[in-house]
Amino acid sequence: MADKQTIAVVGASTDRAKFGNKCVRAYAHAGWTVYPIHPKESAIEGLPVHASVGDVEDRIDRISLYLPPALTSKILPSFTSIEGAEVWFNPGAATPDVVAEARALGLDVREACSIVDIGLSPSMFR
């Protein structure tokens, strides 16, 4: 692959015990360019934080969600402007209705742990 892969981690956290933080560390470890997304933080794991995916000026290949389903549902429409991005619903981030809504919006939906998808285990990042 010529270009480095990019990921926006929506629900990124400064709390190293949370999966939103483990995802940031896992993807950075795997060599991806990571964009933590959080409306109130300025840095997570030494990376600058964006308030929304729309604030990321780079191409985004993957969006990984670590939010409760009600919050996920509210922000789904903002992902339609991110062309070609896979949208990963990690365990607990969606209900069947939220996934159906994402598909109706034309999003490339994946329902699985995005950390496991890159060959790593969340337990590696304590």
mmCIF file with all atom_site columns, C-alpha atoms in Angstrom:
data_model
loop_
_atom_site.group_PDB
_atom_site.id
_atom_site.type_symbol
_atom_site.label_atom_id
_atom_site.label_alt_id
_atom_site.label_comp_id
_atom_site.label_asym_id
_atom_site.label_entity_id
_atom_site.label_seq_id
_atom_site.pdbx_PDB_ins_code
_atom_site.Cartn_x
_atom_site.Cartn_y
_atom_site.Cartn_z
_atom_site.occupancy
_atom_site.B_iso_or_equiv
_atom_site.pdbx_formal_charge
_atom_site.auth_seq_id
_atom_site.auth_comp_id
_atom_site.auth_asym_id
_atom_site.auth_atom_id
_atom_site.pdbx_PDB_model_num
ATOM 1   C CA . MET A 1 1   ? 0.000   0.000  0.000  1.00 0.00 ? 1   MET A CA 1
ATOM 2   C CA . ALA A 1 2   ? 1.458   3.337  -1.025 1.00 0.00 ? 2   ALA A CA 1
ATOM 3   C CA . ASP A 1 3   ? -0.266  5.505  1.547  1.00 0.00 ? 3   ASP A CA 1
ATOM 4   C CA . LYS A 1 4   ? -0.328  5.075  5.289  1.00 0.00 ? 4   LYS A CA 1
ATOM 5   C CA . GLN A 1 5   ? -3.718  3.954  6.586  1.00 0.00 ? 5   GLN A CA 1
ATOM 6   C CA . THR A 1 6   ? -5.705  6.480  8.642  1.00 0.00 ? 6   THR A CA 1
ATOM 7   C CA . ILE A 1 7   ? -8.273  5.998  11.392 1.00 0.00 ? 7   ILE A CA 1
ATOM 8   C CA . ALA A 1 8   ? -10.540 8.340  13.331 1.00 0.00 ? 8   ALA A CA 1
ATOM 9   C CA . VAL A 1 9   ? -11.271 6.959  16.803 1.00 0.00 ? 9   VAL A CA 1
ATOM 10  C CA . VAL A 1 10  ? -14.613 8.454  17.813 1.00 0.00 ? 10  VAL A CA 1
ATOM 11  C CA . GLY A 1 11  ? -14.960 8.304  21.587 1.00 0.00 ? 11  GLY A CA 1
ATOM 12  C CA . ALA A 1 12  ? -11.205 8.306  22.144 1.00 0.00 ? 12  ALA A CA 1
ATOM 13  C CA . SER A 1 13  ? -10.362 8.575  25.826 1.00 0.00 ? 13  SER A CA 1
ATOM 14  C CA . THR A 1 14  ? -7.513  9.701  28.052 1.00 0.00 ? 14  THR A CA 1
ATOM 15  C CA . ASP A 1 15  ? -8.379  6.786  30.382 1.00 0.00 ? 15  ASP A CA 1
ATOM 16  C CA . ARG A 1 16  ? -5.961  3.984  29.433 1.00 0.00 ? 16  ARG A CA 1
ATOM 17  C CA . ALA A 1 17  ? -8.401  1.344  30.759 1.00 0.00 ? 17  ALA A CA 1
ATOM 18  C CA . LYS A 1 18  ? -11.076 2.318  28.217 1.00 0.00 ? 18  LYS A CA 1
ATOM 19  C CA . PHE A 1 19  ? -11.285 0.743  24.785 1.00 0.00 ? 19  PHE A CA 1
ATOM 20  C CA . GLY A 1 20  ? -11.384 4.196  23.177 1.00 0.00 ? 20  GLY A CA 1
ATOM 21  C CA . ASN A 1 21  ? -7.832  4.664  24.453 1.00 0.00 ? 21  ASN A CA 1
ATOM 22  C CA . LYS A 1 22  ? -6.678  1.121  23.700 1.00 0.00 ? 22  LYS A CA 1
ATOM 23  C CA . CYS A 1 23  ? -7.778  1.617  20.092 1.00 0.00 ? 23  CYS A CA 1
ATOM 24  C CA . VAL A 1 24  ? -5.677  4.783  19.763 1.00 0.00 ? 24  VAL A CA 1
ATOM 25  C CA . ARG A 1 25  ? -2.631  2.934  21.094 1.00 0.00 ? 25  ARG A CA 1
ATOM 26  C CA . ALA A 1 26  ? -3.252  -0.244 19.063 1.00 0.00 ? 26  ALA A CA 1
ATOM 27  C CA . TYR A 1 27  ? -3.545  1.534  15.730 1.00 0.00 ? 27  TYR A CA 1
ATOM 28  C CA . ALA A 1 28  ? -0.539  3.764  16.456 1.00 0.00 ? 28  ALA A CA 1
ATOM 29  C CA . HIS A 1 29  ? 1.402   0.606  17.364 1.00 0.00 ? 29  HIS A CA 1
ATOM 30  C CA . ALA A 1 30  ? 0.360   -0.937 14.041 1.00 0.00 ? 30  ALA A CA 1
ATOM 31  C CA . GLY A 1 31  ? 1.665   2.091  12.129 1.00 0.00 ? 31  GLY A CA 1
ATOM 32  C CA . TRP A 1 32  ? -1.612  3.775  11.241 1.00 0.00 ? 32  TRP A CA 1
ATOM 33  C CA . THR A 1 33  ? -2.079  7.540  11.376 1.00 0.00 ? 33  THR A CA 1
ATOM 34  C CA . VAL A 1 34  ? -4.536  7.992  14.256 1.00 0.00 ? 34  VAL A CA 1
ATOM 35  C CA . TYR A 1 35  ? -6.968  10.875 14.726 1.00 0.00 ? 35  TYR A CA 1
ATOM 36  C CA . PRO A 1 36  ? -8.539  10.759 18.203 1.00 0.00 ? 36  PRO A CA 1
ATOM 37  C CA . ILE A 1 37  ? -12.014 12.335 18.184 1.00 0.00 ? 37  ILE A CA 1
ATOM 38  C CA . HIS A 1 38  ? -13.384 13.862 21.396 1.00 0.00 ? 38  HIS A CA 1
ATOM 39  C CA . PRO A 1 39  ? -15.266 17.149 21.860 1.00 0.00 ? 39  PRO A CA 1
ATOM 40  C CA . LYS A 1 40  ? -13.471 18.228 25.063 1.00 0.00 ? 40  LYS A CA 1
ATOM 41  C CA . GLU A 1 41  ? -9.920  16.829 25.011 1.00 0.00 ? 41  GLU A CA 1
ATOM 42  C CA . SER A 1 42  ? -6.891  18.503 23.390 1.00 0.00 ? 42  SER A CA 1
ATOM 43  C CA . ALA A 1 43  ? -4.473  15.542 23.367 1.00 0.00 ? 43  ALA A CA 1
ATOM 44  C CA . ILE A 1 44  ? -4.751  11.779 23.834 1.00 0.00 ? 44  ILE A CA 1
ATOM 45  C CA . GLU A 1 45  ? -1.645  9.612  23.996 1.00 0.00 ? 45  GLU A CA 1
ATOM 46  C CA . GLY A 1 46  ? 0.382   12.545 22.711 1.00 0.00 ? 46  GLY A CA 1
ATOM 47  C CA . LEU A 1 47  ? -1.798  12.978 19.625 1.00 0.00 ? 47  LEU A CA 1
ATOM 48  C CA . PRO A 1 48  ? -3.798  16.119 18.862 1.00 0.00 ? 48  PRO A CA 1
ATOM 49  C CA . VAL A 1 49  ? -7.545  15.603 19.247 1.00 0.00 ? 49  VAL A CA 1
ATOM 50  C CA . HIS A 1 50  ? -10.246 16.742 16.847 1.00 0.00 ? 50  HIS A CA 1
ATOM 51  C CA . ALA A 1 51  ? -13.752 17.607 18.021 1.00 0.00 ? 51  ALA A CA 1
ATOM 52  C CA . SER A 1 52  ? -15.390 15.714 15.126 1.00 0.00 ? 52  SER A CA 1
ATOM 53  C CA . VAL A 1 53  ? -14.468 13.644 12.079 1.00 0.00 ? 53  VAL A CA 1
ATOM 54  C CA . GLY A 1 54  ? -15.356 16.662 9.951  1.00 0.00 ? 54  GLY A CA 1
ATOM 55  C CA . ASP A 1 55  ? -12.449 18.548 11.540 1.00 0.00 ? 55  ASP A CA 1
ATOM 56  C CA . VAL A 1 56  ? -9.882  16.065 10.203 1.00 0.00 ? 56  VAL A CA 1
ATOM 57  C CA . GLU A 1 57  ? -8.328  17.522 7.066  1.00 0.00 ? 57  GLU A CA 1
ATOM 58  C CA . ASP A 1 58  ? -6.697  14.259 5.954  1.00 0.00 ? 58  ASP A CA 1
ATOM 59  C CA . ARG A 1 59  ? -8.334  11.323 4.199  1.00 0.00 ? 59  ARG A CA 1
ATOM 60  C CA . ILE A 1 60  ? -9.951  8.893  6.677  1.00 0.00 ? 60  ILE A CA 1
ATOM 61  C CA . ASP A 1 61  ? -9.887  5.202  5.778  1.00 0.00 ? 61  ASP A CA 1
ATOM 62  C CA . ARG A 1 62  ? -11.616 3.916  8.877  1.00 0.00 ? 62  ARG A CA 1
ATOM 63  C CA . ILE A 1 63  ? -13.856 5.291  11.622 1.00 0.00 ? 63  ILE A CA 1
ATOM 64  C CA . SER A 1 64  ? -13.933 3.277  14.841 1.00 0.00 ? 64  SER A CA 1
ATOM 65  C CA . LEU A 1 65  ? -16.773 4.007  17.259 1.00 0.00 ? 65  LEU A CA 1
ATOM 66  C CA . TYR A 1 66  ? -16.598 3.827  21.058 1.00 0.00 ? 66  TYR A CA 1
ATOM 67  C CA . LEU A 1 67  ? -19.779 5.646  22.033 1.00 0.00 ? 67  LEU A CA 1
ATOM 68  C CA . PRO A 1 68  ? -23.112 4.580  23.504 1.00 0.00 ? 68  PRO A CA 1
ATOM 69  C CA . PRO A 1 69  ? -25.678 3.827  20.752 1.00 0.00 ? 69  PRO A CA 1
ATOM 70  C CA . ALA A 1 70  ? -27.728 6.979  21.442 1.00 0.00 ? 70  ALA A CA 1
ATOM 71  C CA . LEU A 1 71  ? -24.694 9.188  20.815 1.00 0.00 ? 71  LEU A CA 1
ATOM 72  C CA . THR A 1 72  ? -23.585 7.097  17.850 1.00 0.00 ? 72  THR A CA 1
ATOM 73  C CA . SER A 1 73  ? -26.986 7.566  16.226 1.00 0.00 ? 73  SER A CA 1
ATOM 74  C CA . LYS A 1 74  ? -26.773 11.365 16.574 1.00 0.00 ? 74  LYS A CA 1
ATOM 75  C CA . ILE A 1 75  ? -23.459 11.651 14.741 1.00 0.00 ? 75  ILE A CA 1
ATOM 76  C CA . LEU A 1 76  ? -23.972 9.080  11.955 1.00 0.00 ? 76  LEU A CA 1
ATOM 77  C CA . PRO A 1 77  ? -25.076 11.661 9.367  1.00 0.00 ? 77  PRO A CA 1
ATOM 78  C CA . SER A 1 78  ? -21.742 13.473 9.761  1.00 0.00 ? 78  SER A CA 1
ATOM 79  C CA . PHE A 1 79  ? -19.946 10.372 8.441  1.00 0.00 ? 79  PHE A CA 1
ATOM 80  C CA . THR A 1 80  ? -21.637 10.545 5.034  1.00 0.00 ? 80  THR A CA 1
ATOM 81  C CA . SER A 1 81  ? -19.177 13.247 3.930  1.00 0.00 ? 81  SER A CA 1
ATOM 82  C CA . ILE A 1 82  ? -16.194 10.918 4.571  1.00 0.00 ? 82  ILE A CA 1
ATOM 83  C CA . GLU A 1 83  ? -15.902 9.115  1.229  1.00 0.00 ? 83  GLU A CA 1
ATOM 84  C CA . GLY A 1 84  ? -14.895 5.476  1.296  1.00 0.00 ? 84  GLY A CA 1
ATOM 85  C CA . ALA A 1 85  ? -14.392 5.152  5.042  1.00 0.00 ? 85  ALA A CA 1
ATOM 86  C CA . GLU A 1 86  ? -15.262 1.908  6.783  1.00 0.00 ? 86  GLU A CA 1
ATOM 87  C CA . VAL A 1 87  ? -17.382 2.572  9.874  1.00 0.00 ? 87  VAL A CA 1
ATOM 88  C CA . TRP A 1 88  ? -16.595 0.101  12.655 1.00 0.00 ? 88  TRP A CA 1
ATOM 89  C CA . PHE A 1 89  ? -19.214 -0.453 15.336 1.00 0.00 ? 89  PHE A CA 1
ATOM 90  C CA . ASN A 1 90  ? -17.243 -1.927 18.213 1.00 0.00 ? 90  ASN A CA 1
ATOM 91  C CA . PRO A 1 91  ? -19.138 -4.020 20.761 1.00 0.00 ? 91  PRO A CA 1
ATOM 92  C CA . GLY A 1 92  ? -21.587 -1.814 22.650 1.00 0.00 ? 92  GLY A CA 1
ATOM 93  C CA . ALA A 1 93  ? -21.525 1.083  20.164 1.00 0.00 ? 93  ALA A CA 1
ATOM 94  C CA . ALA A 1 94  ? -24.714 0.198  18.319 1.00 0.00 ? 94  ALA A CA 1
ATOM 95  C CA . THR A 1 95  ? -28.086 -1.446 18.433 1.00 0.00 ? 95  THR A CA 1
ATOM 96  C CA . PRO A 1 96  ? -29.632 -3.158 15.399 1.00 0.00 ? 96  PRO A CA 1
ATOM 97  C CA . ASP A 1 97  ? -31.591 0.058  14.738 1.00 0.00 ? 97  ASP A CA 1
ATOM 98  C CA . VAL A 1 98  ? -28.409 2.174  14.735 1.00 0.00 ? 98  VAL A CA 1
ATOM 99  C CA . VAL A 1 99  ? -26.711 -0.256 12.344 1.00 0.00 ? 99  VAL A CA 1
ATOM 100 C CA . ALA A 1 100 ? -29.781 -0.185 10.073 1.00 0.00 ? 100 ALA A CA 1
ATOM 101 C CA . GLU A 1 101 ? -29.699 3.618  10.146 1.00 0.00 ? 101 GLU A CA 1
ATOM 102 C CA . ALA A 1 102 ? -26.003 3.600  9.178  1.00 0.00 ? 102 ALA A CA 1
ATOM 103 C CA . ARG A 1 103 ? -26.678 1.253  6.270  1.00 0.00 ? 103 ARG A CA 1
ATOM 104 C CA . ALA A 1 104 ? -29.620 3.405  5.133  1.00 0.00 ? 104 ALA A CA 1
ATOM 105 C CA . LEU A 1 105 ? -27.205 6.352  5.019  1.00 0.00 ? 105 LEU A CA 1
ATOM 106 C CA . GLY A 1 106 ? -24.983 4.329  2.692  1.00 0.00 ? 106 GLY A CA 1
ATOM 107 C CA . LEU A 1 107 ? -22.138 3.853  5.165  1.00 0.00 ? 107 LEU A CA 1
ATOM 108 C CA . ASP A 1 108 ? -19.706 0.930  4.820  1.00 0.00 ? 108 ASP A CA 1
ATOM 109 C CA . VAL A 1 109 ? -20.669 -0.775 8.097  1.00 0.00 ? 109 VAL A CA 1
ATOM 110 C CA . ARG A 1 110 ? -18.518 -3.277 9.994  1.00 0.00 ? 110 ARG A CA 1
ATOM 111 C CA . GLU A 1 111 ? -19.757 -4.812 13.252 1.00 0.00 ? 111 GLU A CA 1
ATOM 112 C CA . ALA A 1 112 ? -16.725 -6.143 15.113 1.00 0.00 ? 112 ALA A CA 1
ATOM 113 C CA . CYS A 1 113 ? -13.781 -5.123 17.258 1.00 0.00 ? 113 CYS A CA 1
ATOM 114 C CA . SER A 1 114 ? -11.594 -2.912 15.108 1.00 0.00 ? 114 SER A CA 1
ATOM 115 C CA . ILE A 1 115 ? -8.530  -3.704 17.242 1.00 0.00 ? 115 ILE A CA 1
ATOM 116 C CA . VAL A 1 116 ? -8.869  -7.437 16.607 1.00 0.00 ? 116 VAL A CA 1
ATOM 117 C CA . ASP A 1 117 ? -9.269  -6.696 12.886 1.00 0.00 ? 117 ASP A CA 1
ATOM 118 C CA . ILE A 1 118 ? -5.654  -5.471 12.695 1.00 0.00 ? 118 ILE A CA 1
ATOM 119 C CA . GLY A 1 119 ? -4.390  -8.629 14.383 1.00 0.00 ? 119 GLY A CA 1
ATOM 120 C CA . LEU A 1 120 ? -3.999  -7.242 17.891 1.00 0.00 ? 120 LEU A CA 1
ATOM 121 C CA . SER A 1 121 ? -5.786  -7.883 21.172 1.00 0.00 ? 121 SER A CA 1
ATOM 122 C CA . PRO A 1 122 ? -7.149  -5.122 23.399 1.00 0.00 ? 122 PRO A CA 1
ATOM 123 C CA . SER A 1 123 ? -5.560  -6.969 26.337 1.00 0.00 ? 123 SER A CA 1
ATOM 124 C CA . MET A 1 124 ? -2.132  -6.053 24.925 1.00 0.00 ? 124 MET A CA 1
ATOM 125 C CA . PHE A 1 125 ? -2.823  -2.419 25.825 1.00 0.00 ? 125 PHE A CA 1
ATOM 126 C CA . ARG A 1 126 ? -3.198  -2.195 29.591 1.00 0.00 ? 126 ARG A CA 1
#
